[in-house]
Amino acid sequence: MSDQICVSREAGIVRIQLNRPDKKNALTFAMYQAMTSALLQAADEDVRAVLISGCADSFTSGNDIGDFVAAASRDSDDIRIPLDFLQALAACPVPVVAAVNGLAIGIGTSLLLHCDYVLASNGARLQMPFVRLGLVPEGCTSLLIPQLLGQRLAFELLVLGNGIDAERAAQLGIVNQVVSAEQLLPAAEAVLEQICQLPPQAVRLSKQMLKGAQADTVSAVIESEGQLFKQRLFSREAQAAFAAFAQRSAK
């Protein structure tokens, strides 16, 4: 398991913390695999909830561009790894709570749509700049964002790639609760405690009822978006965007 993902399990709660502060918790394929393994623990009967958080000043700055460029250059099956994570997250049988501090870029925002309760610090910044990188929406955002916000706001977030702060994310229904950075984890723990006080089978069944009607559709869209995303990695537009990103990072 990647040491850039810290996983603990105590009192029925699986805690997943992104731990790559020098890269603002940018996600590598190894980190995705570690998170997928942690999420699969939720199938155990004694697990009551999952918490996902980021260390230091960021939730996650998105995918590690270097990993994806390398995978695209060799047409690697590694591109499958983030899809496995998304499928595991979407199918998680227990409530998933997310505590978002600082940057939540790309997948950092996409994954929130599959969580059951999202808290954000008042300094959080959410953005899905896929098109700006010559790519396309992923994580079932092309389905879930229009359902949540309507087509015009979905266009603003997914095509224009405009970023939003925590307060606007709460107004749009992407975030449940906005707190100070100091109160973020304590507030998340309070939500987890509330979940753990509820009858566990009733919680699992209720979550299944809330998500079950379109679970198959969500899974299928994750796959179809993933295939198009992979194709776009080889596009001239994406290659140019990645080259420009690498040049900026080298300065």
PDB file of C-alpha atoms in Angstrom:
ATOM      1  CA  MET A   1       0.000   0.000   0.000  1.00  0.00           C
ATOM      2  CA  SER A   2       1.311   3.482  -0.874  1.00  0.00           C
ATOM      3  CA  ASP A   3       2.784   5.406   2.070  1.00  0.00           C
ATOM      4  CA  GLN A   4       1.215   8.469   0.465  1.00  0.00           C
ATOM      5  CA  ILE A   5      -2.171   7.198   1.609  1.00  0.00           C
ATOM      6  CA  CYS A   6      -2.636   6.756   5.362  1.00  0.00           C
ATOM      7  CA  VAL A   7      -5.334   4.221   6.225  1.00  0.00           C
ATOM      8  CA  SER A   8      -6.559   3.400   9.699  1.00  0.00           C
ATOM      9  CA  ARG A   9      -9.512   1.434  10.981  1.00  0.00           C
ATOM     10  CA  GLU A  10     -10.881   1.938  14.453  1.00  0.00           C
ATOM     11  CA  ALA A  11     -14.290   1.664  16.121  1.00  0.00           C
ATOM     12  CA  GLY A  12     -15.982   0.811  12.851  1.00  0.00           C
ATOM     13  CA  ILE A  13     -14.566   3.740  10.871  1.00  0.00           C
ATOM     14  CA  VAL A  14     -12.117   3.437   7.970  1.00  0.00           C
ATOM     15  CA  ARG A  15     -10.116   6.645   7.673  1.00  0.00           C
ATOM     16  CA  ILE A  16      -8.328   7.415   4.405  1.00  0.00           C
ATOM     17  CA  GLN A  17      -5.973  10.392   4.408  1.00  0.00           C
ATOM     18  CA  LEU A  18      -4.130  11.618   1.330  1.00  0.00           C
ATOM     19  CA  ASN A  19      -0.539  12.176   2.449  1.00  0.00           C
ATOM     20  CA  ARG A  20       1.547  13.757  -0.290  1.00  0.00           C
ATOM     21  CA  PRO A  21       1.828  17.350   0.947  1.00  0.00           C
ATOM     22  CA  ASP A  22       4.808  18.286  -1.240  1.00  0.00           C
ATOM     23  CA  LYS A  23       2.592  17.761  -4.321  1.00  0.00           C
ATOM     24  CA  LYS A  24      -0.615  19.052  -2.722  1.00  0.00           C
ATOM     25  CA  ASN A  25      -1.827  15.446  -2.543  1.00  0.00           C
ATOM     26  CA  ALA A  26      -1.807  14.930  -6.313  1.00  0.00           C
ATOM     27  CA  LEU A  27      -2.968  11.372  -6.937  1.00  0.00           C
ATOM     28  CA  THR A  28      -0.680   8.727  -8.419  1.00  0.00           C
ATOM     29  CA  PHE A  29      -1.828   5.313  -9.612  1.00  0.00           C
ATOM     30  CA  ALA A  30      -0.336   3.760  -6.452  1.00  0.00           C
ATOM     31  CA  MET A  31      -2.399   6.138  -4.307  1.00  0.00           C
ATOM     32  CA  TYR A  32      -5.565   5.202  -6.204  1.00  0.00           C
ATOM     33  CA  GLN A  33      -4.840   1.516  -5.614  1.00  0.00           C
ATOM     34  CA  ALA A  34      -4.327   2.107  -1.892  1.00  0.00           C
ATOM     35  CA  MET A  35      -7.624   3.993  -1.626  1.00  0.00           C
ATOM     36  CA  THR A  36      -9.467   1.283  -3.538  1.00  0.00           C
ATOM     37  CA  SER A  37      -8.118  -1.363  -1.158  1.00  0.00           C
ATOM     38  CA  ALA A  38      -9.221   0.728   1.816  1.00  0.00           C
ATOM     39  CA  LEU A  39     -12.724   1.232   0.411  1.00  0.00           C
ATOM     40  CA  LEU A  40     -13.140  -2.501  -0.100  1.00  0.00           C
ATOM     41  CA  GLN A  41     -12.879  -2.892   3.677  1.00  0.00           C
ATOM     42  CA  ALA A  42     -16.326  -1.306   3.897  1.00  0.00           C
ATOM     43  CA  ALA A  43     -17.806  -4.654   2.873  1.00  0.00           C
ATOM     44  CA  ASP A  44     -16.964  -5.961   6.368  1.00  0.00           C
ATOM     45  CA  GLU A  45     -19.973  -6.020   8.684  1.00  0.00           C
ATOM     46  CA  ASP A  46     -18.239  -4.122  11.488  1.00  0.00           C
ATOM     47  CA  VAL A  47     -17.449  -1.084   9.308  1.00  0.00           C
ATOM     48  CA  ARG A  48     -19.913   1.744   9.871  1.00  0.00           C
ATOM     49  CA  ALA A  49     -18.486   4.632   7.822  1.00  0.00           C
ATOM     50  CA  VAL A  50     -15.522   5.896   5.779  1.00  0.00           C
ATOM     51  CA  LEU A  51     -13.752   9.253   6.115  1.00  0.00           C
ATOM     52  CA  ILE A  52     -11.674  10.710   3.268  1.00  0.00           C
ATOM     53  CA  SER A  53      -9.461  13.715   4.008  1.00  0.00           C
ATOM     54  CA  GLY A  54      -6.255  15.364   2.860  1.00  0.00           C
ATOM     55  CA  CYS A  55      -3.216  16.347   4.880  1.00  0.00           C
ATOM     56  CA  ALA A  56      -1.680  19.811   5.172  1.00  0.00           C
ATOM     57  CA  ASP A  57      -3.260  22.583   3.085  1.00  0.00           C
ATOM     58  CA  SER A  58      -4.957  20.570   0.309  1.00  0.00           C
ATOM     59  CA  PHE A  59      -7.566  17.880  -0.182  1.00  0.00           C
ATOM     60  CA  THR A  60      -6.061  16.992  -3.564  1.00  0.00           C
ATOM     61  CA  SER A  61      -4.771  18.972  -6.523  1.00  0.00           C
ATOM     62  CA  GLY A  62      -6.068  16.224  -8.826  1.00  0.00           C
ATOM     63  CA  ASN A  63      -4.318  13.591 -10.862  1.00  0.00           C
ATOM     64  CA  ASP A  64      -0.551  13.454 -11.013  1.00  0.00           C
ATOM     65  CA  ILE A  65      -0.029  14.669 -14.572  1.00  0.00           C
ATOM     66  CA  GLY A  66       3.321  12.890 -14.823  1.00  0.00           C
ATOM     67  CA  ASP A  67       1.717   9.522 -14.102  1.00  0.00           C
ATOM     68  CA  PHE A  68      -0.950  10.052 -16.741  1.00  0.00           C
ATOM     69  CA  VAL A  69       1.457  11.353 -19.380  1.00  0.00           C
ATOM     70  CA  ALA A  70       3.684   8.323 -18.845  1.00  0.00           C
ATOM     71  CA  ALA A  71       0.733   5.943 -19.024  1.00  0.00           C
ATOM     72  CA  ALA A  72      -0.552   7.609 -22.183  1.00  0.00           C
ATOM     73  CA  SER A  73       2.864   7.445 -23.830  1.00  0.00           C
ATOM     74  CA  ARG A  74       2.963   3.677 -23.467  1.00  0.00           C
ATOM     75  CA  ASP A  75      -0.785   3.053 -23.859  1.00  0.00           C
ATOM     76  CA  SER A  76      -0.788   1.474 -20.418  1.00  0.00           C
ATOM     77  CA  ASP A  77      -3.651  -0.316 -18.690  1.00  0.00           C
ATOM     78  CA  ASP A  78      -2.802   1.815 -15.640  1.00  0.00           C
ATOM     79  CA  ILE A  79      -5.529   4.187 -16.846  1.00  0.00           C
ATOM     80  CA  ARG A  80      -7.930   1.523 -15.538  1.00  0.00           C
ATOM     81  CA  ILE A  81      -6.772   2.101 -11.932  1.00  0.00           C
ATOM     82  CA  PRO A  82      -8.660   5.392 -11.274  1.00  0.00           C
ATOM     83  CA  LEU A  83     -11.824   3.812 -12.695  1.00  0.00           C
ATOM     84  CA  ASP A  84     -11.545   0.976 -10.192  1.00  0.00           C
ATOM     85  CA  PHE A  85     -11.319   3.542  -7.409  1.00  0.00           C
ATOM     86  CA  LEU A  86     -14.374   5.423  -8.667  1.00  0.00           C
ATOM     87  CA  GLN A  87     -16.369   2.210  -8.980  1.00  0.00           C
ATOM     88  CA  ALA A  88     -15.418   1.189  -5.431  1.00  0.00           C
ATOM     89  CA  LEU A  89     -16.367   4.625  -4.111  1.00  0.00           C
ATOM     90  CA  ALA A  90     -19.693   4.698  -5.954  1.00  0.00           C
ATOM     91  CA  ALA A  91     -20.548   1.202  -4.715  1.00  0.00           C
ATOM     92  CA  CYS A  92     -19.360   1.684  -1.114  1.00  0.00           C
ATOM     93  CA  PRO A  93     -22.109   0.161   1.080  1.00  0.00           C
ATOM     94  CA  VAL A  94     -21.571   2.447   4.098  1.00  0.00           C
ATOM     95  CA  PRO A  95     -21.697   6.255   4.336  1.00  0.00           C
ATOM     96  CA  VAL A  96     -18.628   8.061   3.018  1.00  0.00           C
ATOM     97  CA  VAL A  97     -17.802  11.397   4.648  1.00  0.00           C
ATOM     98  CA  ALA A  98     -15.352  13.778   2.963  1.00  0.00           C
ATOM     99  CA  ALA A  99     -13.460  16.557   4.762  1.00  0.00           C
ATOM    100  CA  VAL A 100     -12.209  19.008   2.135  1.00  0.00           C
ATOM    101  CA  ASN A 101      -9.423  21.424   3.007  1.00  0.00           C
ATOM    102  CA  GLY A 102      -7.863  23.759   0.469  1.00  0.00           C
ATOM    103  CA  LEU A 103      -7.651  22.583  -3.136  1.00  0.00           C
ATOM    104  CA  ALA A 104     -10.092  20.021  -4.527  1.00  0.00           C
ATOM    105  CA  ILE A 105      -9.179  19.960  -8.221  1.00  0.00           C
ATOM    106  CA  GLY A 106     -10.467  17.587 -10.906  1.00  0.00           C
ATOM    107  CA  ILE A 107     -11.050  14.209  -9.297  1.00  0.00           C
ATOM    108  CA  GLY A 108     -10.885  16.063  -5.972  1.00  0.00           C
ATOM    109  CA  THR A 109     -14.293  17.505  -6.797  1.00  0.00           C
ATOM    110  CA  SER A 110     -15.582  14.571  -8.869  1.00  0.00           C
ATOM    111  CA  LEU A 111     -15.234  12.097  -6.021  1.00  0.00           C
ATOM    112  CA  LEU A 112     -17.335  14.304  -3.726  1.00  0.00           C
ATOM    113  CA  LEU A 113     -20.395  13.528  -5.836  1.00  0.00           C
ATOM    114  CA  HIS A 114     -20.170   9.903  -4.668  1.00  0.00           C
ATOM    115  CA  CYS A 115     -19.802  10.787  -0.990  1.00  0.00           C
ATOM    116  CA  ASP A 116     -22.758  10.935   1.367  1.00  0.00           C
ATOM    117  CA  TYR A 117     -21.753  13.924   3.472  1.00  0.00           C
ATOM    118  CA  VAL A 118     -19.201  16.577   2.505  1.00  0.00           C
ATOM    119  CA  LEU A 119     -17.644  19.140   4.808  1.00  0.00           C
ATOM    120  CA  ALA A 120     -15.363  21.886   3.503  1.00  0.00           C
ATOM    121  CA  SER A 121     -13.158  24.444   5.169  1.00  0.00           C
ATOM    122  CA  ASN A 122     -13.985  28.047   4.380  1.00  0.00           C
ATOM    123  CA  GLY A 123     -10.771  28.252   2.373  1.00  0.00           C
ATOM    124  CA  ALA A 124     -11.575  25.305   0.125  1.00  0.00           C
ATOM    125  CA  ARG A 125     -11.441  25.771  -3.645  1.00  0.00           C
ATOM    126  CA  LEU A 126     -13.210  23.332  -5.984  1.00  0.00           C
ATOM    127  CA  GLN A 127     -12.550  23.123  -9.723  1.00  0.00           C
ATOM    128  CA  MET A 128     -12.945  20.633 -12.589  1.00  0.00           C
ATOM    129  CA  PRO A 129     -10.674  21.982 -15.359  1.00  0.00           C
ATOM    130  CA  PHE A 130     -10.836  18.902 -17.583  1.00  0.00           C
ATOM    131  CA  VAL A 131     -11.560  20.729 -20.841  1.00  0.00           C
ATOM    132  CA  ARG A 132      -8.769  23.218 -20.180  1.00  0.00           C
ATOM    133  CA  LEU A 133      -6.413  20.231 -20.291  1.00  0.00           C
ATOM    134  CA  GLY A 134      -7.873  18.994 -23.560  1.00  0.00           C
ATOM    135  CA  LEU A 135      -9.735  16.234 -21.696  1.00  0.00           C
ATOM    136  CA  VAL A 136     -13.380  15.508 -20.889  1.00  0.00           C
ATOM    137  CA  PRO A 137     -15.406  15.188 -17.669  1.00  0.00           C
ATOM    138  CA  GLU A 138     -14.796  12.058 -15.590  1.00  0.00           C
ATOM    139  CA  GLY A 139     -16.086  10.399 -12.431  1.00  0.00           C
ATOM    140  CA  CYS A 140     -19.680  10.409 -13.702  1.00  0.00           C
ATOM    141  CA  THR A 141     -19.700  14.207 -13.540  1.00  0.00           C
ATOM    142  CA  SER A 142     -21.338  14.457 -16.978  1.00  0.00           C
ATOM    143  CA  LEU A 143     -24.373  12.731 -15.462  1.00  0.00           C
ATOM    144  CA  LEU A 144     -24.399  13.848 -11.829  1.00  0.00           C
ATOM    145  CA  ILE A 145     -23.518  17.546 -12.204  1.00  0.00           C
ATOM    146  CA  PRO A 146     -26.340  18.295 -14.714  1.00  0.00           C
ATOM    147  CA  GLN A 147     -28.752  16.320 -12.516  1.00  0.00           C
ATOM    148  CA  LEU A 148     -27.748  18.388  -9.508  1.00  0.00           C
ATOM    149  CA  LEU A 149     -27.369  21.825 -11.111  1.00  0.00           C
ATOM    150  CA  GLY A 150     -28.988  21.832 -14.543  1.00  0.00           C
ATOM    151  CA  GLN A 151     -27.258  22.143 -17.903  1.00  0.00           C
ATOM    152  CA  ARG A 152     -26.143  25.793 -17.727  1.00  0.00           C
ATOM    153  CA  LEU A 153     -24.389  25.592 -14.376  1.00  0.00           C
ATOM    154  CA  ALA A 154     -22.960  22.218 -15.418  1.00  0.00           C
ATOM    155  CA  PHE A 155     -21.495  23.952 -18.487  1.00  0.00           C
ATOM    156  CA  GLU A 156     -19.922  26.605 -16.278  1.00  0.00           C
ATOM    157  CA  LEU A 157     -18.228  24.042 -14.041  1.00  0.00           C
ATOM    158  CA  LEU A 158     -17.421  21.251 -16.493  1.00  0.00           C
ATOM    159  CA  VAL A 159     -16.709  23.018 -19.801  1.00  0.00           C
ATOM    160  CA  LEU A 160     -15.548  26.481 -18.769  1.00  0.00           C
ATOM    161  CA  GLY A 161     -13.876  24.857 -15.767  1.00  0.00           C
ATOM    162  CA  ASN A 162     -14.589  27.782 -13.450  1.00  0.00           C
ATOM    163  CA  GLY A 163     -13.527  27.283  -9.853  1.00  0.00           C
ATOM    164  CA  ILE A 164     -15.852  27.868  -6.903  1.00  0.00           C
ATOM    165  CA  ASP A 165     -15.279  28.507  -3.224  1.00  0.00           C
ATOM    166  CA  ALA A 166     -16.738  26.489  -0.363  1.00  0.00           C
ATOM    167  CA  GLU A 167     -19.704  28.782   0.185  1.00  0.00           C
ATOM    168  CA  ARG A 168     -20.815  28.541  -3.424  1.00  0.00           C
ATOM    169  CA  ALA A 169     -20.255  24.790  -3.388  1.00  0.00           C
ATOM    170  CA  ALA A 170     -22.632  24.622  -0.417  1.00  0.00           C
ATOM    171  CA  GLN A 171     -25.189  26.800  -2.204  1.00  0.00           C
ATOM    172  CA  LEU A 172     -25.030  24.452  -5.208  1.00  0.00           C
ATOM    173  CA  GLY A 173     -25.492  21.357  -3.049  1.00  0.00           C
ATOM    174  CA  ILE A 174     -22.022  19.881  -3.598  1.00  0.00           C
ATOM    175  CA  VAL A 175     -21.064  20.552   0.036  1.00  0.00           C
ATOM    176  CA  ASN A 176     -23.206  19.981   3.131  1.00  0.00           C
ATOM    177  CA  GLN A 177     -21.356  22.076   5.673  1.00  0.00           C
ATOM    178  CA  VAL A 178     -18.718  24.829   5.655  1.00  0.00           C
ATOM    179  CA  VAL A 179     -16.550  25.306   8.745  1.00  0.00           C
ATOM    180  CA  SER A 180     -13.220  26.848   9.639  1.00  0.00           C
ATOM    181  CA  ALA A 181     -10.051  24.921   8.826  1.00  0.00           C
ATOM    182  CA  GLU A 182      -9.518  24.306  12.538  1.00  0.00           C
ATOM    183  CA  GLN A 183     -12.991  22.828  12.937  1.00  0.00           C
ATOM    184  CA  LEU A 184     -12.962  20.703   9.786  1.00  0.00           C
ATOM    185  CA  LEU A 185     -11.846  17.375  11.254  1.00  0.00           C
ATOM    186  CA  PRO A 186     -13.728  17.816  14.570  1.00  0.00           C
ATOM    187  CA  ALA A 187     -16.894  18.558  12.602  1.00  0.00           C
ATOM    188  CA  ALA A 188     -16.288  15.488  10.429  1.00  0.00           C
ATOM    189  CA  GLU A 189     -15.813  13.352  13.536  1.00  0.00           C
ATOM    190  CA  ALA A 190     -19.135  14.653  14.875  1.00  0.00           C
ATOM    191  CA  VAL A 191     -20.875  13.511  11.687  1.00  0.00           C
ATOM    192  CA  LEU A 192     -19.184  10.113  11.922  1.00  0.00           C
ATOM    193  CA  GLU A 193     -20.303   9.779  15.541  1.00  0.00           C
ATOM    194  CA  GLN A 194     -23.865  10.592  14.502  1.00  0.00           C
ATOM    195  CA  ILE A 195     -23.720   7.892  11.824  1.00  0.00           C
ATOM    196  CA  CYS A 196     -22.293   5.344  14.252  1.00  0.00           C
ATOM    197  CA  GLN A 197     -25.143   5.950  16.682  1.00  0.00           C
ATOM    198  CA  LEU A 198     -27.684   4.843  14.062  1.00  0.00           C
ATOM    199  CA  PRO A 199     -28.719   1.200  13.502  1.00  0.00           C
ATOM    200  CA  PRO A 200     -26.039  -0.033  11.051  1.00  0.00           C
ATOM    201  CA  GLN A 201     -28.176  -2.257   8.834  1.00  0.00           C
ATOM    202  CA  ALA A 202     -30.834   0.431   8.544  1.00  0.00           C
ATOM    203  CA  VAL A 203     -28.107   2.855   7.446  1.00  0.00           C
ATOM    204  CA  ARG A 204     -26.743   0.464   4.819  1.00  0.00           C
ATOM    205  CA  LEU A 205     -30.189  -0.335   3.450  1.00  0.00           C
ATOM    206  CA  SER A 206     -31.187   3.334   3.362  1.00  0.00           C
ATOM    207  CA  LYS A 207     -28.032   4.298   1.468  1.00  0.00           C
ATOM    208  CA  GLN A 208     -28.708   1.479  -0.988  1.00  0.00           C
ATOM    209  CA  MET A 209     -32.244   2.797  -1.507  1.00  0.00           C
ATOM    210  CA  LEU A 210     -31.018   6.363  -2.071  1.00  0.00           C
ATOM    211  CA  LYS A 211     -28.439   5.350  -4.673  1.00  0.00           C
ATOM    212  CA  GLY A 212     -29.813   2.089  -6.025  1.00  0.00           C
ATOM    213  CA  ALA A 213     -32.152   3.480  -8.674  1.00  0.00           C
ATOM    214  CA  GLN A 214     -29.304   4.656 -10.879  1.00  0.00           C
ATOM    215  CA  ALA A 215     -26.379   2.624  -9.525  1.00  0.00           C
ATOM    216  CA  ASP A 216     -26.029   0.679 -12.776  1.00  0.00           C
ATOM    217  CA  THR A 217     -26.223   3.890 -14.798  1.00  0.00           C
ATOM    218  CA  VAL A 218     -23.555   5.567 -12.656  1.00  0.00           C
ATOM    219  CA  SER A 219     -21.263   2.566 -13.085  1.00  0.00           C
ATOM    220  CA  ALA A 220     -21.781   2.551 -16.851  1.00  0.00           C
ATOM    221  CA  VAL A 221     -21.137   6.298 -17.164  1.00  0.00           C
ATOM    222  CA  ILE A 222     -17.927   6.017 -15.128  1.00  0.00           C
ATOM    223  CA  GLU A 223     -16.753   3.455 -17.678  1.00  0.00           C
ATOM    224  CA  SER A 224     -17.851   5.350 -20.790  1.00  0.00           C
ATOM    225  CA  GLU A 225     -16.332   8.603 -19.560  1.00  0.00           C
ATOM    226  CA  GLY A 226     -13.150   6.712 -18.701  1.00  0.00           C
ATOM    227  CA  GLN A 227     -12.829   5.334 -22.217  1.00  0.00           C
ATOM    228  CA  LEU A 228     -13.250   8.769 -23.778  1.00  0.00           C
ATOM    229  CA  PHE A 229     -10.882  10.285 -21.197  1.00  0.00           C
ATOM    230  CA  LYS A 230      -8.238   7.721 -22.167  1.00  0.00           C
ATOM    231  CA  GLN A 231      -8.678   8.531 -25.857  1.00  0.00           C
ATOM    232  CA  ARG A 232      -8.296  12.232 -25.129  1.00  0.00           C
ATOM    233  CA  LEU A 233      -4.978  11.637 -23.365  1.00  0.00           C
ATOM    234  CA  PHE A 234      -3.549  10.900 -26.824  1.00  0.00           C
ATOM    235  CA  SER A 235      -5.056  13.996 -28.441  1.00  0.00           C
ATOM    236  CA  ARG A 236      -2.918  16.878 -29.647  1.00  0.00           C
ATOM    237  CA  GLU A 237      -4.884  19.242 -27.417  1.00  0.00           C
ATOM    238  CA  ALA A 238      -4.147  17.236 -24.282  1.00  0.00           C
ATOM    239  CA  GLN A 239      -0.503  16.691 -25.209  1.00  0.00           C
ATOM    240  CA  ALA A 240      -0.050  20.424 -25.708  1.00  0.00           C
ATOM    241  CA  ALA A 241      -1.753  21.175 -22.390  1.00  0.00           C
ATOM    242  CA  PHE A 242       0.425  18.641 -20.558  1.00  0.00           C
ATOM    243  CA  ALA A 243       3.586  20.073 -22.139  1.00  0.00           C
ATOM    244  CA  ALA A 244       2.575  23.586 -21.058  1.00  0.00           C
ATOM    245  CA  PHE A 245       1.854  22.293 -17.539  1.00  0.00           C
ATOM    246  CA  ALA A 246       5.256  20.620 -17.343  1.00  0.00           C
ATOM    247  CA  GLN A 247       6.962  23.791 -18.531  1.00  0.00           C
ATOM    248  CA  ARG A 248       5.203  25.877 -15.882  1.00  0.00           C
ATOM    249  CA  SER A 249       6.064  23.354 -13.176  1.00  0.00           C
ATOM    250  CA  ALA A 250       9.740  23.385 -14.167  1.00  0.00           C
ATOM    251  CA  LYS A 251      10.069  27.126 -13.572  1.00  0.00           C
TER     252      LYS A 251
END
